[in-house]
Short mmCIF file of C-alpha atoms and ligand atoms in Angstrom, two decimals:
data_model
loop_
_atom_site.label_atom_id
_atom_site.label_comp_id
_atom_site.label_asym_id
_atom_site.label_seq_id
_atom_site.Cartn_x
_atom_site.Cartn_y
_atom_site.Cartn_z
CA UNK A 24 -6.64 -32.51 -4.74
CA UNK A 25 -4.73 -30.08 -6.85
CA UNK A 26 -1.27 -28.22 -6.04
CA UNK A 27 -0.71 -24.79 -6.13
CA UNK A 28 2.48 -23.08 -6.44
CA UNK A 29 1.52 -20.46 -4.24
CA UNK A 30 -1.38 -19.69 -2.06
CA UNK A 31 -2.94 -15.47 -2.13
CA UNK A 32 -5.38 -14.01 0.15
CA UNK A 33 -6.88 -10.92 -2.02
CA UNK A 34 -8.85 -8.75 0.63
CA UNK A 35 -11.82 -6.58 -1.13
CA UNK A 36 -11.93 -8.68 -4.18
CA UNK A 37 -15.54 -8.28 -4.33
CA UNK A 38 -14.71 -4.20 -5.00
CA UNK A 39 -14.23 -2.43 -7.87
CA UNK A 40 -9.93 -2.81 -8.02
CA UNK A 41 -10.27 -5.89 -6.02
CA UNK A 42 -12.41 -7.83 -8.81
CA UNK A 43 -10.05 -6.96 -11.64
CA UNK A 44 -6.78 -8.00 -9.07
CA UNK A 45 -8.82 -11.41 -8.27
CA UNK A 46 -9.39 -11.67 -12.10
CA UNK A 47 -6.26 -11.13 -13.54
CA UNK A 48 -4.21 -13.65 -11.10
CA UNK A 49 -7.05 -16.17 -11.62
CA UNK A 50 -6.73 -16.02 -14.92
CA UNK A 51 -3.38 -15.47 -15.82
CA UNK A 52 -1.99 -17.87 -12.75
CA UNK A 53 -3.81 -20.89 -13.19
CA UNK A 54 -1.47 -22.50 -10.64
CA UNK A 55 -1.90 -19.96 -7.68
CA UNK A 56 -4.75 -20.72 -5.47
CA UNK A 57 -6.68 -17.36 -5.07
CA UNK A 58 -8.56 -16.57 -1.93
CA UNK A 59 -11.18 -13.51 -2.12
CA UNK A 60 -11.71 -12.60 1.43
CA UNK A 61 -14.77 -9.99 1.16
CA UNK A 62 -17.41 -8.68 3.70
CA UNK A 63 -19.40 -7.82 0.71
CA UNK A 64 -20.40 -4.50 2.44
CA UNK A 65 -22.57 -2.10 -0.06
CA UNK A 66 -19.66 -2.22 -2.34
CA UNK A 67 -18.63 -5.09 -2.93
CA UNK A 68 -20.62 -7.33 -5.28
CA UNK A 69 -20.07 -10.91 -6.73
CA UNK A 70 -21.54 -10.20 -9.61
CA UNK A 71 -18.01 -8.75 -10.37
CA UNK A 72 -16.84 -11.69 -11.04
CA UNK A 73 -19.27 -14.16 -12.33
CA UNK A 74 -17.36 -14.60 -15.59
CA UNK A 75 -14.79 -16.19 -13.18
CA UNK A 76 -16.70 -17.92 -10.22
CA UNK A 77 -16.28 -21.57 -11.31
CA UNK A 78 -12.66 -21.53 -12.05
CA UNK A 79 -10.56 -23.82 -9.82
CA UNK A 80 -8.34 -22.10 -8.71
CA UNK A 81 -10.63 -19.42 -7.35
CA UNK A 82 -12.35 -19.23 -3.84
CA UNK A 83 -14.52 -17.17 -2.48
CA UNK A 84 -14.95 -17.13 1.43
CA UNK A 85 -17.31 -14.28 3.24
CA UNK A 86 -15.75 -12.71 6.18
CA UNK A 87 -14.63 -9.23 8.07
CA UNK A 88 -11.38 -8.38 8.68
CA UNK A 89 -12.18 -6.12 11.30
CA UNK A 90 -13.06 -10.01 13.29
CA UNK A 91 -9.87 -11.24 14.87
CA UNK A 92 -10.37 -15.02 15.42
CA UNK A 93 -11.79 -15.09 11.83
CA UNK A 94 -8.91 -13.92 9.66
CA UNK A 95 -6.33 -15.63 12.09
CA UNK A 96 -8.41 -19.05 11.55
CA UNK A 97 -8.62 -18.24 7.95
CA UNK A 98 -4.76 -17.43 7.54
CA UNK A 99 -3.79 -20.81 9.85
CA UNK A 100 -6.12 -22.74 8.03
CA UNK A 101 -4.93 -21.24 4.28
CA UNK A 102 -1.78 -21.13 4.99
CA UNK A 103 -1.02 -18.20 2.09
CA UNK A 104 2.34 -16.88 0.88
CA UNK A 105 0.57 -13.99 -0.23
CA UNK A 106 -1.42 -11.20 0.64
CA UNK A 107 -2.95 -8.48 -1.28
CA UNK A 108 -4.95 -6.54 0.96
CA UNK A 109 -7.82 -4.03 -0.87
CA UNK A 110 -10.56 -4.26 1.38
CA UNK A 111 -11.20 -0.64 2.88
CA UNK A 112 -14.29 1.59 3.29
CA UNK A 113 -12.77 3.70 0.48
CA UNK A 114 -15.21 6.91 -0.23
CA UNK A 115 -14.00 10.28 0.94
CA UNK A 116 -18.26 11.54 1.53
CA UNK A 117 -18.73 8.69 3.95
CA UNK A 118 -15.75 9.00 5.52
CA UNK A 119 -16.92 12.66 6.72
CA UNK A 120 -20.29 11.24 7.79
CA UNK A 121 -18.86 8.00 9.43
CA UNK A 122 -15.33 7.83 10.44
CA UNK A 123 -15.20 5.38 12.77
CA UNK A 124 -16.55 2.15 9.88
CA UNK A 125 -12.75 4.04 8.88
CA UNK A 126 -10.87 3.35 11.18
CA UNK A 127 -12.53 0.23 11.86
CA UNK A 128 -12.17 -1.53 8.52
CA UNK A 129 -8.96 0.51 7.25
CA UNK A 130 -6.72 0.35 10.13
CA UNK A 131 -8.05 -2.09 12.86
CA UNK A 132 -8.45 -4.56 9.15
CA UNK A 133 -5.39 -4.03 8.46
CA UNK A 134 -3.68 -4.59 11.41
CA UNK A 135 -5.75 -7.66 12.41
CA UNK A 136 -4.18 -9.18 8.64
CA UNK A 137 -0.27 -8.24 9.59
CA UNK A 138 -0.81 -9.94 12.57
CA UNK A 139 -2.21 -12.55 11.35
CA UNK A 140 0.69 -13.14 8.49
CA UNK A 141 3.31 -12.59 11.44
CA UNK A 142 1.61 -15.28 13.43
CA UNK A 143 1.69 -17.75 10.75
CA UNK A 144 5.01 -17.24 8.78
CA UNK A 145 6.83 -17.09 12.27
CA UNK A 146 10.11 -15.66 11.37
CA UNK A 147 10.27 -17.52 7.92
CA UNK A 148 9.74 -15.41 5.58
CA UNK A 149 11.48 -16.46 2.26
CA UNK A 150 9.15 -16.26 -0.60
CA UNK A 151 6.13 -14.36 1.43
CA UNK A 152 4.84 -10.69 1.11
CA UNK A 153 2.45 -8.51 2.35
CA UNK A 154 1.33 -6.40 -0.17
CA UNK A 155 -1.16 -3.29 0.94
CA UNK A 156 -2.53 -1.51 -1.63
CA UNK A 157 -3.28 2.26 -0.63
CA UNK A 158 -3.82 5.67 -2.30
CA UNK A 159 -2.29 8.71 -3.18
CA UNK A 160 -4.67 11.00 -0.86
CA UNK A 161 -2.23 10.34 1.98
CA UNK A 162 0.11 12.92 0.63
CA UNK A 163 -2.47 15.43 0.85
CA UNK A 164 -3.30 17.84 -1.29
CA UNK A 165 -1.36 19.90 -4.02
CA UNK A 166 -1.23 23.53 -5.07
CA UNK A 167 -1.89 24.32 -9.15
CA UNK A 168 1.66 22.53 -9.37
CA UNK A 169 4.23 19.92 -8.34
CA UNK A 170 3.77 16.10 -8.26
CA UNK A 171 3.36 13.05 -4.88
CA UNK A 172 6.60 11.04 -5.21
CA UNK A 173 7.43 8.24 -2.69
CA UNK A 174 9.08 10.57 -0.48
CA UNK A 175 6.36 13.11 -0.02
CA UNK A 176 5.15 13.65 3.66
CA UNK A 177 2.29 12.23 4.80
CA UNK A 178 -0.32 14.96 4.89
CA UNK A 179 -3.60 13.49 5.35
CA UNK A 180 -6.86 15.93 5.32
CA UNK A 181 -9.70 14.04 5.50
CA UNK A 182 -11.16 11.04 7.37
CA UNK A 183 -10.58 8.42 4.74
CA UNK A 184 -6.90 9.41 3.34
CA UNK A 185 -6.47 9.52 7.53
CA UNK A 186 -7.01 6.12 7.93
CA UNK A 187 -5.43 4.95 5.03
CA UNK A 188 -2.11 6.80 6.04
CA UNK A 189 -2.37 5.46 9.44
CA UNK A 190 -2.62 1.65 8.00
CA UNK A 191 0.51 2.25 5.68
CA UNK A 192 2.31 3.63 8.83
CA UNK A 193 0.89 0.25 10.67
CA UNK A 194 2.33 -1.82 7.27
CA UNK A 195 5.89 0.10 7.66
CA UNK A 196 6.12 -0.41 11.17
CA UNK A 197 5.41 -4.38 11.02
CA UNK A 198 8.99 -4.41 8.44
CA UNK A 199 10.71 -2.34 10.89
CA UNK A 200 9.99 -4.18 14.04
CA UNK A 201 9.35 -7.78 12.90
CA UNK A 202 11.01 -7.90 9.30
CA UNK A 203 7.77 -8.80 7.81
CA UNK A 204 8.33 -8.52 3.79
CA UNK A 205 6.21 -5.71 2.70
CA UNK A 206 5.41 -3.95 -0.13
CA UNK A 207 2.71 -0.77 -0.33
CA UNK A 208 1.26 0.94 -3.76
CA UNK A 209 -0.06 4.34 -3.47
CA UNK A 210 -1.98 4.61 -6.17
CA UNK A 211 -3.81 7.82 -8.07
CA UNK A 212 -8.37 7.77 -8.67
CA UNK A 213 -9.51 4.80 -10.64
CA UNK A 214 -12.22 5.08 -13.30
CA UNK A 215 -13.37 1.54 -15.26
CA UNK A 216 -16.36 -1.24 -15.06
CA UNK A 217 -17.89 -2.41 -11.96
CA UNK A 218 -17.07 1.28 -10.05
CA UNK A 219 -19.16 1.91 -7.73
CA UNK A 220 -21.43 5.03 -8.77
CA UNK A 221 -21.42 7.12 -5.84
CA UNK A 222 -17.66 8.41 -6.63
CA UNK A 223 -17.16 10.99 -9.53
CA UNK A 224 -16.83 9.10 -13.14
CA UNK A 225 -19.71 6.52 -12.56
CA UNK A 226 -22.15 8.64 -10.30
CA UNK A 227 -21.69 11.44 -13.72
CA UNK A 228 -22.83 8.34 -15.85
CA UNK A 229 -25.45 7.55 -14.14
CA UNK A 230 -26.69 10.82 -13.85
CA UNK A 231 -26.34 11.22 -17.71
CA UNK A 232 -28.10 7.93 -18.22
CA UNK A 233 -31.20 9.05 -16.48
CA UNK A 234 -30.86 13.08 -17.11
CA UNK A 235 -30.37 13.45 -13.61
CA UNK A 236 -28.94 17.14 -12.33
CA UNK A 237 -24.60 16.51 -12.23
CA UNK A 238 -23.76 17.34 -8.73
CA UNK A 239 -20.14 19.29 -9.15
CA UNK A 240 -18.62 20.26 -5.87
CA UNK A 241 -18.25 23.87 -5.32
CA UNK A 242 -16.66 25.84 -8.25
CA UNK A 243 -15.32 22.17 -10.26
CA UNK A 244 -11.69 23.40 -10.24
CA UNK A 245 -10.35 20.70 -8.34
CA UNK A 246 -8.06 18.36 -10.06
CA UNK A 247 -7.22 14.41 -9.90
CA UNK A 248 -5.09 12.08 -11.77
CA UNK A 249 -6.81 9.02 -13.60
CA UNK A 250 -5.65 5.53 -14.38
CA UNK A 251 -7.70 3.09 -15.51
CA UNK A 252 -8.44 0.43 -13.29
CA UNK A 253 -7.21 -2.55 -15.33
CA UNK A 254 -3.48 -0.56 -15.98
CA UNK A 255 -3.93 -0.05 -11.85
CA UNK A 256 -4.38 -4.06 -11.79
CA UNK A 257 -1.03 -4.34 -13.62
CA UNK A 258 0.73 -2.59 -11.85
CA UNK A 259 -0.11 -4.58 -8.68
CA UNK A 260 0.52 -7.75 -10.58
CA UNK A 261 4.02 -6.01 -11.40
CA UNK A 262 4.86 -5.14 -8.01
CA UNK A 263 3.43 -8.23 -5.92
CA UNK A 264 5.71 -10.08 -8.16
CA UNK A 265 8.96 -7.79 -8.96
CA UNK A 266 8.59 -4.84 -6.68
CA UNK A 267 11.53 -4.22 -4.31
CA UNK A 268 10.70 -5.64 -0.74
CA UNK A 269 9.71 -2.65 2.41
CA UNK A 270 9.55 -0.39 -0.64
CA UNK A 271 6.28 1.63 -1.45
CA UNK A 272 6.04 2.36 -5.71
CA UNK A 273 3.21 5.27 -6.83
CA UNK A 274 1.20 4.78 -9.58
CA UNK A 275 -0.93 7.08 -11.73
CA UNK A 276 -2.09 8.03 -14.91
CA UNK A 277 -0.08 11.40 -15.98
CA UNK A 278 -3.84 12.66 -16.80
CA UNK A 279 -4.64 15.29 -14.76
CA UNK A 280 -8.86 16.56 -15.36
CA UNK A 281 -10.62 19.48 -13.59
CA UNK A 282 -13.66 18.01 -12.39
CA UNK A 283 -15.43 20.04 -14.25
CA UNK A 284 -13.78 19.96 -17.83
CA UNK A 285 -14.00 15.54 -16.96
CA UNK A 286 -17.48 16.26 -16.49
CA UNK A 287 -17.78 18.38 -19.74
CA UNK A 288 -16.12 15.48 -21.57
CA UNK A 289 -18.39 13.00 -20.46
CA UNK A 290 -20.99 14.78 -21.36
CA UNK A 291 -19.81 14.98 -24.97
CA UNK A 292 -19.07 11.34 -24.97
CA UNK A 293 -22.44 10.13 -23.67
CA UNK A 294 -24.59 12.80 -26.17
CA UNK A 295 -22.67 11.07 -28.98
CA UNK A 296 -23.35 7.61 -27.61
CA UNK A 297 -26.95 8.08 -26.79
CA UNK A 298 -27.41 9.91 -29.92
CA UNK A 299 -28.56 13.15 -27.85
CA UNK A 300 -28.18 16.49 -28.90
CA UNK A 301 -24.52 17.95 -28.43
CA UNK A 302 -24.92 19.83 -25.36
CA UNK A 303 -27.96 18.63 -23.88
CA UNK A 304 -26.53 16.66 -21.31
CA UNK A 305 -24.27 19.62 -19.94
CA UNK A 306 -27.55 21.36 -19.14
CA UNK A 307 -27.86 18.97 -16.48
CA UNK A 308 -24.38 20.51 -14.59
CA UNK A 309 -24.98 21.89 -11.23
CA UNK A 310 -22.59 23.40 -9.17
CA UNK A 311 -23.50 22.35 -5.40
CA UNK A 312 -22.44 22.63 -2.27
CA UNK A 313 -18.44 21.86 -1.61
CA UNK A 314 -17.18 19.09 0.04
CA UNK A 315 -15.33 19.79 3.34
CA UNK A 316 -11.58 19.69 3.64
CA UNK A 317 -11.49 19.52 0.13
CA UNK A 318 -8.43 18.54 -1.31
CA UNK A 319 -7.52 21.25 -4.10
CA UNK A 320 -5.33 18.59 -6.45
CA UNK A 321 -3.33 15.24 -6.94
CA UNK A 322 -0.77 14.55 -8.97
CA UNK A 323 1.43 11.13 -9.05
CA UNK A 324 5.20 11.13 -10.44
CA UNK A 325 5.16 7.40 -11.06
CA UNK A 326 8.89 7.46 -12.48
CA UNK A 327 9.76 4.92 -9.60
CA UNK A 328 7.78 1.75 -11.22
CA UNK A 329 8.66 3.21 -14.51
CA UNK A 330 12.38 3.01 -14.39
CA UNK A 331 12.13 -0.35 -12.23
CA UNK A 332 9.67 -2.54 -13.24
CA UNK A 333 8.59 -0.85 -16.83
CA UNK A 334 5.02 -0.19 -16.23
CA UNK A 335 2.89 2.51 -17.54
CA UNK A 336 -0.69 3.03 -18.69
CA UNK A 337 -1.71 0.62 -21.44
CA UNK A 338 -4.70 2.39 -22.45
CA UNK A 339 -5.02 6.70 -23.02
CA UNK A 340 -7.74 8.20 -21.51
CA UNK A 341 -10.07 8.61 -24.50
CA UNK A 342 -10.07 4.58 -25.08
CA UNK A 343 -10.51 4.31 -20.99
CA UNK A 344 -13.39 6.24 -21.03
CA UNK A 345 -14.90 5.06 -23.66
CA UNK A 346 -14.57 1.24 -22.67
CA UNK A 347 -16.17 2.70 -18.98
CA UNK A 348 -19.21 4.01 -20.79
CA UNK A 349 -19.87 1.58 -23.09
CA UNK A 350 -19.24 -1.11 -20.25
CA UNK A 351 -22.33 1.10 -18.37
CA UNK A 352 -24.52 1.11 -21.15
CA UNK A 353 -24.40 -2.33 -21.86
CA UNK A 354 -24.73 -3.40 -17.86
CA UNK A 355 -27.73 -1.44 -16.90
CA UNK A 356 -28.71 -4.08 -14.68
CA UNK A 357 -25.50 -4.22 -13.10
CA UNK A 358 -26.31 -0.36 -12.10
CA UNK A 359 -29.77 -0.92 -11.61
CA UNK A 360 -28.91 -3.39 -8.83
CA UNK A 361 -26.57 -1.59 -6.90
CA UNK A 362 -28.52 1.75 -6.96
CA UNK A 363 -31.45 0.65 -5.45
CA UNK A 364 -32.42 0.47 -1.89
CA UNK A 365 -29.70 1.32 0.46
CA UNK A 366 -27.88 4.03 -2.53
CA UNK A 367 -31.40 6.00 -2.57
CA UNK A 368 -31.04 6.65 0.83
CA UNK A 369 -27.37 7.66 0.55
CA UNK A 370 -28.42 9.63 -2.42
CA UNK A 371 -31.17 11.77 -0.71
CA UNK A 372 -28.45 12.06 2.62
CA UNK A 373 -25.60 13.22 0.52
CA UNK A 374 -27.31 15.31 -2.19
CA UNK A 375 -31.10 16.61 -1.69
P1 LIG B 423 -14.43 -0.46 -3.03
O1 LIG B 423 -15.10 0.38 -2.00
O2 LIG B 423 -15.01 -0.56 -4.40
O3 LIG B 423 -14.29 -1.95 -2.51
C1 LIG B 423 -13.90 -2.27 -1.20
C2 LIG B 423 -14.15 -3.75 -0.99
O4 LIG B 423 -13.74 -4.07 0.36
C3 LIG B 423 -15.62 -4.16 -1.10
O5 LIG B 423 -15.74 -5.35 -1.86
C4 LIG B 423 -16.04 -4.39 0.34
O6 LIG B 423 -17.08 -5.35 0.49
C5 LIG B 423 -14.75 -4.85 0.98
N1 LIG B 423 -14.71 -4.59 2.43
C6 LIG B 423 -15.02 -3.42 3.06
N2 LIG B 423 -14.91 -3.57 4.39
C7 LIG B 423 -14.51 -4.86 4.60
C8 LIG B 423 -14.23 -5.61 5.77
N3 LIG B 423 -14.33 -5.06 6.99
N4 LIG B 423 -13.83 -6.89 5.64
C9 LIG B 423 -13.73 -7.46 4.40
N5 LIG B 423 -14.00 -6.79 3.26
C10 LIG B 423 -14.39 -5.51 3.35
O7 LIG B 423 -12.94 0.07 -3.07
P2 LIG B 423 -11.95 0.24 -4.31
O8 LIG B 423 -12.21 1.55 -4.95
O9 LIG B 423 -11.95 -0.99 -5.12
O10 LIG B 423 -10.56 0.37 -3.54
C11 LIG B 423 -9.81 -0.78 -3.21
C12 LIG B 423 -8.57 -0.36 -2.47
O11 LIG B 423 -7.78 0.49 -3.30
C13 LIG B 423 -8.83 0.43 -1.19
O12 LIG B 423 -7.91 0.01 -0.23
C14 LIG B 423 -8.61 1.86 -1.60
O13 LIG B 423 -8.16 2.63 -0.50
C15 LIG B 423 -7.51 1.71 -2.64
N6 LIG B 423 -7.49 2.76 -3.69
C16 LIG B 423 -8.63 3.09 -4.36
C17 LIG B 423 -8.56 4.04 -5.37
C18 LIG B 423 -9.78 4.41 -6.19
O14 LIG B 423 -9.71 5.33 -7.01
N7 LIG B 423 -10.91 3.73 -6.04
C19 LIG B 423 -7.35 4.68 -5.67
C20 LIG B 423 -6.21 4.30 -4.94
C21 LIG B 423 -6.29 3.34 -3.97
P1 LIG B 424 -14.28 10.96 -5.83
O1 LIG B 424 -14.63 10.16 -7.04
O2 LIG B 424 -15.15 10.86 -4.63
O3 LIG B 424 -12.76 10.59 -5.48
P2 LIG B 424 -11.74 11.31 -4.42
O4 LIG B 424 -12.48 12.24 -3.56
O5 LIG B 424 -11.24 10.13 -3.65
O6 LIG B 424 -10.72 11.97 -5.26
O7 LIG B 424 -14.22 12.49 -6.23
C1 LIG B 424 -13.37 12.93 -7.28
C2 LIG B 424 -13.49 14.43 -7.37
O8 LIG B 424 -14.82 14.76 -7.79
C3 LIG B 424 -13.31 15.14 -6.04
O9 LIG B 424 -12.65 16.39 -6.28
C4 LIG B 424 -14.72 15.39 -5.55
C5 LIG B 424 -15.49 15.59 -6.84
N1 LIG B 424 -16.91 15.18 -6.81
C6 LIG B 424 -17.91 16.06 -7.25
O10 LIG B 424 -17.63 17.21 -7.66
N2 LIG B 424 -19.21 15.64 -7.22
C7 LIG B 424 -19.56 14.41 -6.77
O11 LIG B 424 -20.79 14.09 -6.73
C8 LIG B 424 -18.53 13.51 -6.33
C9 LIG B 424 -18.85 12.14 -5.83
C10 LIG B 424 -17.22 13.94 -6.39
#
């Protein structure tokens, strides 16, 4: 049987940033054994990462972290130095329809995974770290200026960026009380492959694809910060490996959009691509009703894992983007697949 040099659970590798996190270690660690521990809920999806499925030193294994005896079987049995924990219910929308699946998965998950990492490193802890990978929404929201650095207040607003908050707090406290070697990433929105097209950039896509009416929240002023996700997988790699221990590092894409100018781009992008009229597909725009709680803006200052560990984005936005829509073109069975059945009936819920 082959030896690894170290051992990782991944949690919500079967996601959108979990399957380019499981990729990147399996590929560029050939000796780590990597462990995808997924639920596959609506959003996660092996398909992901069929390019990578028969490598050996990649397992898959189907479980819920929200299940006690599971993960503290799967940890004993495993025995990983490592944990990278994804897995969340991560959209805002749901979060306001169903909060509890929230707190469930995003802070009952996570605590059931520190306590099963305390149980089996005992108080040896040399070479092991819990890393939990979170968002920048637990800062709240910002005015037209200002950026989230590590030492903004927690400021949650809605359901989702609650529960996330409340799990970093639960990762903190574990350091404090038990010296469990931590390590937390706030990180800024995502956009790449395999995202899930019920948040902004892919659901726009979509949309585009199949002149469908672009659903832009209230007046399309608000503002995020993208990265894309393959930089965002760096940066963990970076971090996991080099990041200071009980320290939390932001990370984000200094590239700030209005919803509605990001829409306007795609739009451009996509007429050019599908060889549409310029303009056409911004006739499809429609301003609709806004979501509540809204959070007005983000903005990361990721100077922290600059100055430490070097990182920034590898890629500008205009080659991101146009990777992401080209990547949806060419997988149209990919988004065929995971917009049928059960994403109809979210559709019709959230939208109509
Ligand atoms: P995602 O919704 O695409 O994927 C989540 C994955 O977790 C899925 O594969 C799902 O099956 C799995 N999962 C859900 N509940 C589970 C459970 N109870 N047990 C085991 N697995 C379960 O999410 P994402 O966008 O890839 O986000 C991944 C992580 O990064 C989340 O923790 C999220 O809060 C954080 N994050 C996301 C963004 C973003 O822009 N998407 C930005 C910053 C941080
Ligand atoms: P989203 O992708 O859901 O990410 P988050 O809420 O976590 O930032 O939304 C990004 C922004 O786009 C947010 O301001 C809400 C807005 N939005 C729309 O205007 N229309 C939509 O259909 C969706 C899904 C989001």
């Amino acid at each position: 049987m082959k030896s690894f040099s170290k051992k990782i659970i991944i949690t919500g590798g079967a996601g959108f940033i979990g399957s380019h996190v499981v990729r990147r270690f399996v590929k560029k660690y050939p000796d780590y054994k990597i462990i995808n521990l997924d639920k596959l809920t609506y959003a996660g999806n092996l398909e992901n990462l069929k390019d990578i499925e028969n490598e050996d030193n990649y397992y898959f294994v189907k479980g819920d972290i929200t299940e006690e005896t599971f993960v503290n079987e799967l940890f004993r049995k495993e025995q990983p130095d490592g944990v990278i924990h994804l897995a969340a219910e991560s959209h805002v929308d749901r979060s306001i329809s169903s909060p509890m699946e929230f707190v469930k998965t995003n802070v009952l998950g996570t605590v059931n995974l520190l306590n099963a990492a305390k149980i089996i490193w005992k108080n040896d802890f040399s070479n092991k770290l819990f890393h939990h990978v979170s968002t920048d929404e637990v800062y709240g929201a910002l005015g037209e200026t200002g950026f989230f650095t590590e030492k903004t207040s927690y400021d949650p607003h809605s359901p989702y960026s609650a529960s996330k908050a409340s799990s970093d707090h639960f990762v903190r406290s574990y350091a404090d009380t038990y010296g469990l070697p931590t390590v937390i990433t706030n990180c800024s929105n995502n956009y790449g492959p395999n995202h899930f097209p019920e948040k902004l950039i892919p659901l726009m896509i979509h949309n585009i694809i199949n002149k469908k009416p672009l659903p832009v929240y209230g007046d399309g002023n608000y503002t995020r910060d993208w990265l894309y996700v393959i930089d965002h997988a760096i940066a963990i790699d970076l971090v996991f490996h080099k990041g200071r221990l009980d320290n939390s590092y932001n990370i984000g894409g200094f590239n700030e959009w209005k919803n509605i100018d990001l829409v306007k781009l795609l739009c451009r992008q996509m007429d050019k691509k599908l060889n549409r009229e310029p303009g056409e597909s911004e006739k499809l725009i429609a301003f609709v009703k806004d979501r509540p709680g809204h959070d007005l803006r983000y903005a990361i200052d990721a100077s922290k894992i600059h100055e430490e560990l070097g990182w920034k984005p590898s890629v500008t936005f205009e080659e991101g983007l146009g990777k992401t829509i080209d990547w949806y073109l060419e997988n149209e069975k990919w988004l065929k697949n995971v917009t049928s059945g059960a994403y109809q009936e979210y559709y019709k819920k959230q939208y109509v």
